[in-house]
Amino acid sequence: MSTRSNAFRKEILNGETLIKEGEVGESAYLIESGHFEILIGKGKTSSRINTAGPGTIIGEMALIDDLPRTATVRAITDCVVIEVNRAEFSRRLHDVDAVLEMIMKVILKRYRETLSLLKPAGYKNPPARKVAVVEKEDIAALDAFDEIMKITDIKNALKNDEFILYFQPIVCAKSEKIAGFEALMRWQHPEKGLLFPDSFIMLAETSELISEMTLFALDYVCKAMQTFKQKMNKKYIVPEDDFFVSVNFSVKDLSDETLFDKINETLKKYDVKPGQIHFEVVESLLMEEPEKAKETLTKCQELGLHISIDDFGTGYSSLSYLHSFPFNLLKIDKSFVSKMLHDESSLVLVKAIITLAKSLNMEIIAEGVEYVEELMMLKQHEVDFIQGYCYAKPVPFETACEYLSSGLPLS
Ligand code: C2E
Ligand code: CA
Ligand code: CA
């Protein structure tokens, strides 16, 4: 075969063999120019069954399994082909969508089965290998099927109003008054009871459903805000204009072109000031599409919304990008808070994060604060807000209203 090739494009000279019957292949080829003949049988008994020209894909079965090639493909003119190998094909399919991957594999599998019914006399599929391939595909199909079922459940749950938001107080470190809440989603499952986000958020994030859920959360929060304002008792709450509720954003939201208008609509619908809504964006997700993220977040900030960088310290991203995103707040992840009293390096990190945030004029929320000792330490280092079980766990709307009118139970 010619050596004049790049990663995907290969030049095959007249008379050269691209695919050899009986050999195991890993690639399919799209013919860009030239013609091939397709032969079955070996040596003198081989016969041409077809020819293939530009635009035709050949050898595609190699993309799903490693059965021997069933025909020989030989160039009858100088040709150029584009190679697609199995690993690349699987990676691309997998990146797109698990369901699409399953459907594609099933179609290819059925196609092979149909082809094998039409196979020329004398050709046999090696049975042992075929079984292995079928099993592997069936397992993949089962996983994907399970995923379809779960996503359908989530879709129905949204329709049936089974999702609600719990509210966890965020407390001003200096005044110990409630500064706001983080809204955390729960699924009131008719059979399984109250479900936490770890059993559905990640799955929703693999589909378009997550954007619907974010907007649902925003709507729920803005509606709740109207009642919160009525319940607020100055004694326990920061001034009304400083009070906020945080909504968790998903990375998918950041690439939703229509999101900005929908946010605007929701704020107007409930007459909520944009500054009273904080969007929390997880650090590790930002770098998936940094430019898009920056653009959407900047637009949100221009509207007056506040942006928090969530789970800070877990994303392994460079600190240098921090100032290029429009963040108002930084949330120190609970994994550092829970270790800082016993682990010197976690404490050093917490202090460094606080210094960094302050130098970038960002306010700091410490999350997952469970113990008084942690609270004291964080106050000493001038963290602005505290969120954690030391004050309160996430609670339903009605309890959140009680906190606003009567204060937190332990303070
Ligand atoms: P997160 O945004 O980091 O939220 C904080 C999580 O820590 C919550 O878990 C909260 O209940 C828990 N937590 C708060 N204080 C403490 C503490 O003192 N100790 C311990 N051990 N845990 C504490 P939750 O409610 O299970 O939520 C888990 C994650 O699910 C959230 O992590 C967030 O990433 C995601 N999530 C929740 N609601 C939504 C939502 O509406 N949309 C999206 N996209 N994600 C959400
Ligand atoms: Ca969060
Ligand atoms: Ca967090």
XYZ file of C-alpha atoms and ligand atoms in Angstrom:
459
model
C 0.000 0.000 0.000
C 1.232 3.498 -0.737
C 2.940 5.396 2.070
C 1.645 8.747 0.855
C -1.101 9.053 3.445
C -2.185 11.141 6.404
C -4.097 9.990 9.513
C -7.373 9.365 7.671
C -6.701 9.734 3.953
C -4.890 6.939 2.131
C -3.755 6.628 -1.441
C -4.128 3.158 -2.940
C -2.408 2.541 -6.259
C -3.893 0.608 -9.152
C -3.586 -3.143 -8.424
C -3.063 -2.761 -4.655
C -5.292 -4.651 -2.231
C -7.102 -2.612 0.381
C -9.022 -5.420 2.099
C -8.094 -9.085 2.021
C -10.680 -11.842 2.393
C -10.140 -13.898 5.587
C -8.122 -11.217 7.364
C -9.424 -9.387 10.389
C -9.856 -5.680 9.800
C -10.445 -2.684 12.024
C -11.431 -0.053 9.495
C -14.067 0.965 7.028
C -13.167 3.118 4.026
C -14.984 5.866 2.213
C -13.862 6.016 -1.406
C -12.969 9.576 -2.294
C -11.723 8.906 -5.825
C -10.975 5.929 -8.070
C -12.537 2.482 -8.386
C -12.148 -0.852 -6.624
C -13.240 -4.342 -7.564
C -14.789 -6.598 -4.934
C -13.779 -10.212 -5.192
C -14.804 -13.338 -3.346
C -12.881 -16.553 -3.248
C -9.135 -16.894 -3.309
C -6.551 -17.374 -6.039
C -7.797 -18.710 -9.330
C -11.297 -19.362 -8.023
C -11.856 -15.733 -7.088
C -14.596 -13.908 -8.915
C -15.520 -10.262 -9.121
C -18.948 -9.663 -7.571
C -19.054 -5.902 -7.795
C -17.137 -2.690 -8.235
C -17.188 0.350 -5.984
C -16.505 3.991 -6.818
C -16.430 7.454 -5.221
C -18.871 8.001 -2.337
C -19.144 4.314 -1.511
C -18.284 2.952 1.938
C -16.553 -0.408 2.002
C -15.555 -2.742 4.847
C -18.077 -1.200 7.277
C -18.683 -4.434 9.200
C -15.213 -4.068 10.718
C -16.631 -1.157 12.708
C -18.697 -3.478 14.870
C -16.774 -6.725 15.198
C -13.557 -8.525 14.370
C -14.866 -11.268 12.125
C -12.710 -12.033 9.074
C -13.375 -9.965 5.973
C -15.767 -11.708 3.604
C -14.337 -10.297 0.381
C -11.196 -8.863 -1.142
C -11.182 -5.239 -2.286
C -8.578 -4.329 -4.910
C -7.931 -1.026 -6.669
C -8.543 -1.062 -10.415
C -7.422 2.551 -10.772
C -5.354 4.785 -8.503
C -7.655 5.553 -5.590
C -7.923 7.773 -2.507
C -9.893 6.541 0.513
C -10.741 8.001 3.897
C -10.223 5.527 6.706
C -12.525 5.291 9.725
C -11.265 2.873 12.338
C -13.356 1.035 14.880
C -11.964 2.798 17.957
C -12.580 6.205 16.427
C -16.065 5.188 15.291
C -16.962 3.877 18.774
C -15.584 6.967 20.457
C -17.561 9.284 18.195
C -20.750 7.283 18.635
C -20.285 7.123 22.378
C -19.658 10.866 22.589
C -22.880 11.611 20.750
C -25.399 9.665 22.782
C -25.689 6.215 24.393
C -29.081 5.623 22.829
C -27.871 6.532 19.366
C -24.889 4.244 19.920
C -27.171 1.350 20.805
C -29.487 1.903 17.843
C -26.566 2.188 15.448
C -25.029 -1.040 16.729
C -28.314 -2.904 16.528
C -28.854 -1.718 12.942
C -25.330 -2.801 11.971
C -25.818 -6.148 13.700
C -29.091 -6.774 11.829
C -27.405 -5.727 8.602
C -24.674 -8.317 9.154
C -27.279 -10.968 9.877
C -29.115 -10.082 6.658
C -25.854 -10.147 4.723
C -24.921 -13.531 6.131
C -28.251 -14.902 4.860
C -27.222 -13.701 1.425
C -23.671 -15.024 1.754
C -22.202 -17.008 -1.082
C -22.158 -20.792 -0.845
C -19.220 -22.081 1.117
C -18.820 -19.043 3.366
C -19.244 -19.699 7.076
C -19.208 -17.271 10.002
C -16.986 -18.592 12.806
C -19.683 -19.407 15.374
C -17.740 -18.917 18.639
C -16.704 -15.351 17.828
C -20.138 -14.439 16.592
C -21.680 -15.421 19.933
C -19.166 -13.252 21.801
C -20.006 -10.251 19.661
C -23.728 -10.731 20.106
C -23.332 -10.954 23.859
C -21.254 -7.799 23.983
C -23.816 -5.933 21.934
C -26.679 -7.237 23.967
C -25.055 -5.990 27.159
C -24.509 -2.565 25.594
C -28.117 -2.635 24.426
C -29.311 -3.506 27.931
C -27.370 -0.597 29.461
C -28.712 1.798 26.883
C -32.209 0.390 27.288
C -31.994 0.904 31.041
C -30.903 4.469 30.372
C -33.832 5.097 28.015
C -36.210 3.805 30.697
C -34.702 6.040 33.371
C -34.708 9.118 31.154
C -38.350 8.413 30.281
C -39.096 8.171 34.030
C -37.463 11.556 34.595
C -39.410 13.060 31.700
C -42.674 11.747 33.140
C -41.722 12.931 36.615
C -41.229 16.454 35.266
C -44.639 16.289 33.601
C -46.262 14.935 36.772
C -44.689 17.593 39.040
C -42.752 15.043 41.061
C -39.681 17.269 41.392
C -39.432 19.776 44.189
C -36.684 21.930 45.598
C -35.299 21.854 49.079
C -33.636 24.950 50.486
C -30.436 24.945 52.498
C -29.671 28.145 54.423
C -26.513 30.083 53.584
C -25.544 32.108 56.627
C -23.645 35.406 56.796
C -20.484 34.580 58.766
C -20.334 37.964 60.532
C -23.961 38.582 61.475
C -25.069 34.930 61.606
C -28.230 36.002 59.783
C -29.637 34.010 56.877
C -28.191 35.513 53.681
C -29.967 33.162 51.341
C -30.597 29.553 50.336
C -29.189 27.065 47.908
C -32.040 25.355 46.049
C -31.392 21.599 45.836
C -33.560 19.317 43.784
C -35.415 16.299 45.151
C -37.601 13.750 43.397
C -40.737 12.735 45.232
C -40.922 9.329 43.619
C -44.387 7.744 43.934
C -42.908 4.331 44.829
C -39.343 4.939 45.966
C -39.964 7.973 48.193
C -37.713 11.028 48.313
C -34.750 10.673 45.936
C -31.540 12.721 46.063
C -29.951 14.307 42.998
C -27.163 11.746 42.748
C -29.772 9.260 41.468
C -31.067 11.436 38.619
C -29.096 14.630 37.893
C -26.174 12.990 36.118
C -28.525 10.982 33.954
C -30.559 14.083 33.126
C -27.290 15.759 32.175
C -26.712 13.164 29.460
C -29.931 14.293 27.771
C -31.550 17.587 26.891
C -33.768 17.191 29.942
C -31.323 18.997 32.186
C -32.083 22.384 30.617
C -35.760 21.826 31.291
C -34.905 20.937 34.886
C -32.780 24.066 35.347
C -35.635 26.233 34.095
C -38.035 24.327 36.317
C -35.724 25.020 39.291
C -35.471 28.703 38.390
C -39.251 28.992 38.076
C -39.736 27.206 41.423
C -37.197 29.473 43.114
C -38.589 32.725 41.666
C -42.088 31.722 42.714
C -40.819 30.796 46.199
C -39.028 34.151 46.402
C -42.396 35.963 46.448
C -43.408 34.135 49.633
C -39.905 34.348 51.128
C -40.106 38.154 50.923
C -43.354 38.137 52.885
C -41.968 35.830 55.571
C -38.682 37.636 56.182
C -38.104 38.841 59.710
C -35.333 41.478 59.789
C -34.066 40.057 63.046
C -32.936 36.829 61.356
C -32.363 37.833 57.755
C -29.893 40.112 55.966
C -31.473 43.212 54.320
C -34.029 42.126 51.706
C -32.022 43.413 48.739
C -29.006 41.322 49.777
C -31.015 38.127 50.209
C -30.430 35.563 47.459
C -31.282 32.046 46.325
C -28.760 29.938 44.411
C -29.773 27.686 41.553
C -27.475 24.964 40.230
C -26.563 25.277 36.595
C -25.488 22.447 34.350
C -22.826 22.671 31.675
C -25.484 21.853 29.048
C -27.278 25.067 30.048
C -24.231 27.052 29.070
C -24.558 26.053 25.436
C -28.334 26.584 25.269
C -28.804 29.586 22.979
C -32.353 30.250 24.162
C -31.598 30.049 27.879
C -30.861 33.703 28.397
C -34.284 34.825 27.117
C -36.021 32.168 29.199
C -34.211 33.320 32.356
C -35.228 36.881 31.630
C -38.851 35.846 31.107
C -38.970 33.934 34.395
C -37.476 36.805 36.406
C -40.026 39.202 34.929
C -42.913 36.785 35.457
C -42.305 36.745 39.221
C -40.865 40.248 39.491
C -37.591 39.001 40.980
C -34.530 41.234 40.913
C -31.733 39.463 38.985
C -29.258 40.197 41.813
C -31.286 37.941 44.091
C -30.598 34.903 41.960
C -27.190 33.251 41.997
C -26.228 30.661 39.447
C -23.833 28.005 40.684
C -21.586 26.498 38.053
C -19.375 23.549 38.917
C -15.713 24.281 38.280
C -14.907 21.016 36.535
C -17.696 21.500 33.978
C -16.588 24.952 32.870
C -13.608 23.806 30.905
C -15.661 21.521 28.662
C -16.658 24.540 26.566
C -14.855 27.504 28.135
C -15.607 30.058 25.422
C -19.313 29.282 25.310
C -19.432 29.228 29.127
C -17.754 32.607 29.318
C -20.165 34.125 26.789
C -23.336 32.831 28.499
C -22.144 33.673 32.005
C -21.121 37.180 30.951
C -24.580 37.738 29.469
C -26.188 36.496 32.687
C -23.975 38.758 34.755
C -24.780 41.731 32.544
C -28.426 41.044 33.271
C -27.572 41.390 36.966
C -27.471 37.734 38.013
C -24.649 36.661 40.305
C -22.453 33.764 39.306
C -20.827 31.394 41.790
C -18.098 28.926 41.015
C -19.132 25.741 42.804
C -17.043 22.891 44.273
C -13.964 25.056 43.869
C -10.714 23.147 44.178
C -12.027 19.868 42.733
C -11.736 20.714 39.051
C -7.962 20.568 38.707
C -8.163 23.579 36.454
C -5.604 26.307 36.258
C -6.093 29.228 38.609
C -5.093 31.556 35.829
C -8.458 31.151 34.060
C -10.413 32.181 37.131
C -10.212 35.899 36.511
C -11.295 35.514 32.897
C -14.715 34.199 33.962
C -17.258 36.594 35.423
C -17.598 35.138 38.928
C -19.045 37.012 41.888
C -18.679 34.226 44.429
C -16.514 31.222 45.049
C -17.685 28.149 46.944
C -14.959 26.213 48.706
C -15.730 22.544 48.299
C -16.741 20.532 51.337
C -13.960 18.028 50.761
C -11.422 20.691 51.852
C -13.559 21.995 54.692
C -14.053 18.546 56.194
C -10.318 17.787 56.115
C -8.815 21.132 57.061
C -8.751 20.540 60.825
C -6.741 17.332 60.523
C -4.836 17.766 57.322
C -2.353 20.618 57.055
C -2.325 20.648 53.244
C -6.138 21.040 53.084
C -5.895 23.975 55.486
C -3.144 25.562 53.397
C -5.364 25.152 50.331
C -8.398 26.671 52.045
C -6.321 29.688 53.094
C -4.863 30.048 49.594
C -8.324 29.863 48.002
C -9.626 32.547 50.385
C -6.689 34.850 49.564
C -7.153 34.263 45.841
C -10.895 34.950 45.930
C -10.411 38.116 47.958
C -7.756 39.414 45.595
C -10.220 38.892 42.725
C -12.982 40.703 44.665
C -15.066 37.588 44.971
C -17.136 36.687 48.009
C -16.542 33.292 49.570
C -18.978 30.619 50.678
C -17.623 27.630 52.592
C -19.831 24.589 52.065
C -20.222 21.361 53.977
C -19.426 23.023 57.310
C -20.539 20.521 59.931
C -18.635 21.286 63.137
C -18.262 24.368 65.337
C -14.456 24.058 65.121
C -14.645 24.309 61.322
C -16.997 27.257 61.622
C -14.639 29.100 63.987
C -11.662 28.479 61.743
C -13.516 29.743 58.640
C -14.757 32.827 60.446
C -11.230 33.530 61.607
C -10.114 33.448 57.965
C -12.906 35.842 57.030
C -15.054 33.645 54.849
C -18.206 35.634 53.980
C -20.844 32.903 54.084
C -21.278 29.493 55.683
C -23.393 26.640 54.373
C -23.594 23.297 56.107
C -25.230 21.012 58.602
C -23.773 23.093 61.456
C -26.586 25.534 60.722
C -29.152 23.485 58.831
C -29.687 20.697 56.314
C -31.648 21.337 53.114
C -35.345 21.628 54.037
C -38.674 21.821 52.199
C -40.166 25.168 51.206
C -42.473 25.403 54.245
C -39.606 24.875 56.714
C -37.470 27.417 54.832
C -40.317 29.928 55.321
C -40.313 29.159 59.065
C -36.567 29.820 59.220
C -37.144 33.211 57.588
C -39.811 34.232 60.064
C -38.472 32.593 63.249
C -34.746 32.078 62.674
C -32.695 28.906 62.461
C -33.396 26.342 65.178
C -29.836 26.173 66.530
C -28.752 29.789 66.330
P -23.795 20.792 45.433
O -24.239 21.845 44.505
O -22.367 20.790 45.826
O -24.731 20.920 46.701
C -24.303 20.718 48.011
C -24.562 19.317 48.446
O -23.924 19.120 49.716
C -26.041 19.030 48.680
O -26.258 17.672 48.366
C -26.178 19.272 50.179
O -27.271 18.581 50.746
C -24.872 18.721 50.665
N -24.469 19.330 51.943
C -24.741 20.567 52.393
N -24.193 20.795 53.581
C -23.555 19.662 53.926
C -22.773 19.261 55.073
O -22.565 19.991 56.027
N -22.239 18.006 55.024
C -22.446 17.163 53.984
N -21.898 15.953 54.037
N -23.172 17.504 52.900
C -23.711 18.739 52.870
P -27.490 17.212 47.484
O -28.705 18.034 47.818
O -27.569 15.733 47.597
O -27.045 17.617 46.032
C -25.979 16.967 45.422
C -25.598 17.631 44.138
O -26.609 17.505 43.150
C -25.394 19.128 44.277
O -24.125 19.344 44.830
C -25.519 19.576 42.848
O -24.329 19.382 42.156
C -26.547 18.627 42.303
N -27.858 19.291 42.271
C -28.767 19.456 43.266
N -29.837 20.127 42.815
C -29.598 20.431 41.517
C -30.325 21.137 40.498
O -31.427 21.670 40.692
N -29.716 21.228 39.272
C -28.501 20.690 39.009
N -27.990 20.820 37.773
N -27.794 20.041 39.940
C -28.336 19.907 41.177
Ca -24.205 23.881 44.237
Ca -20.993 22.434 45.920
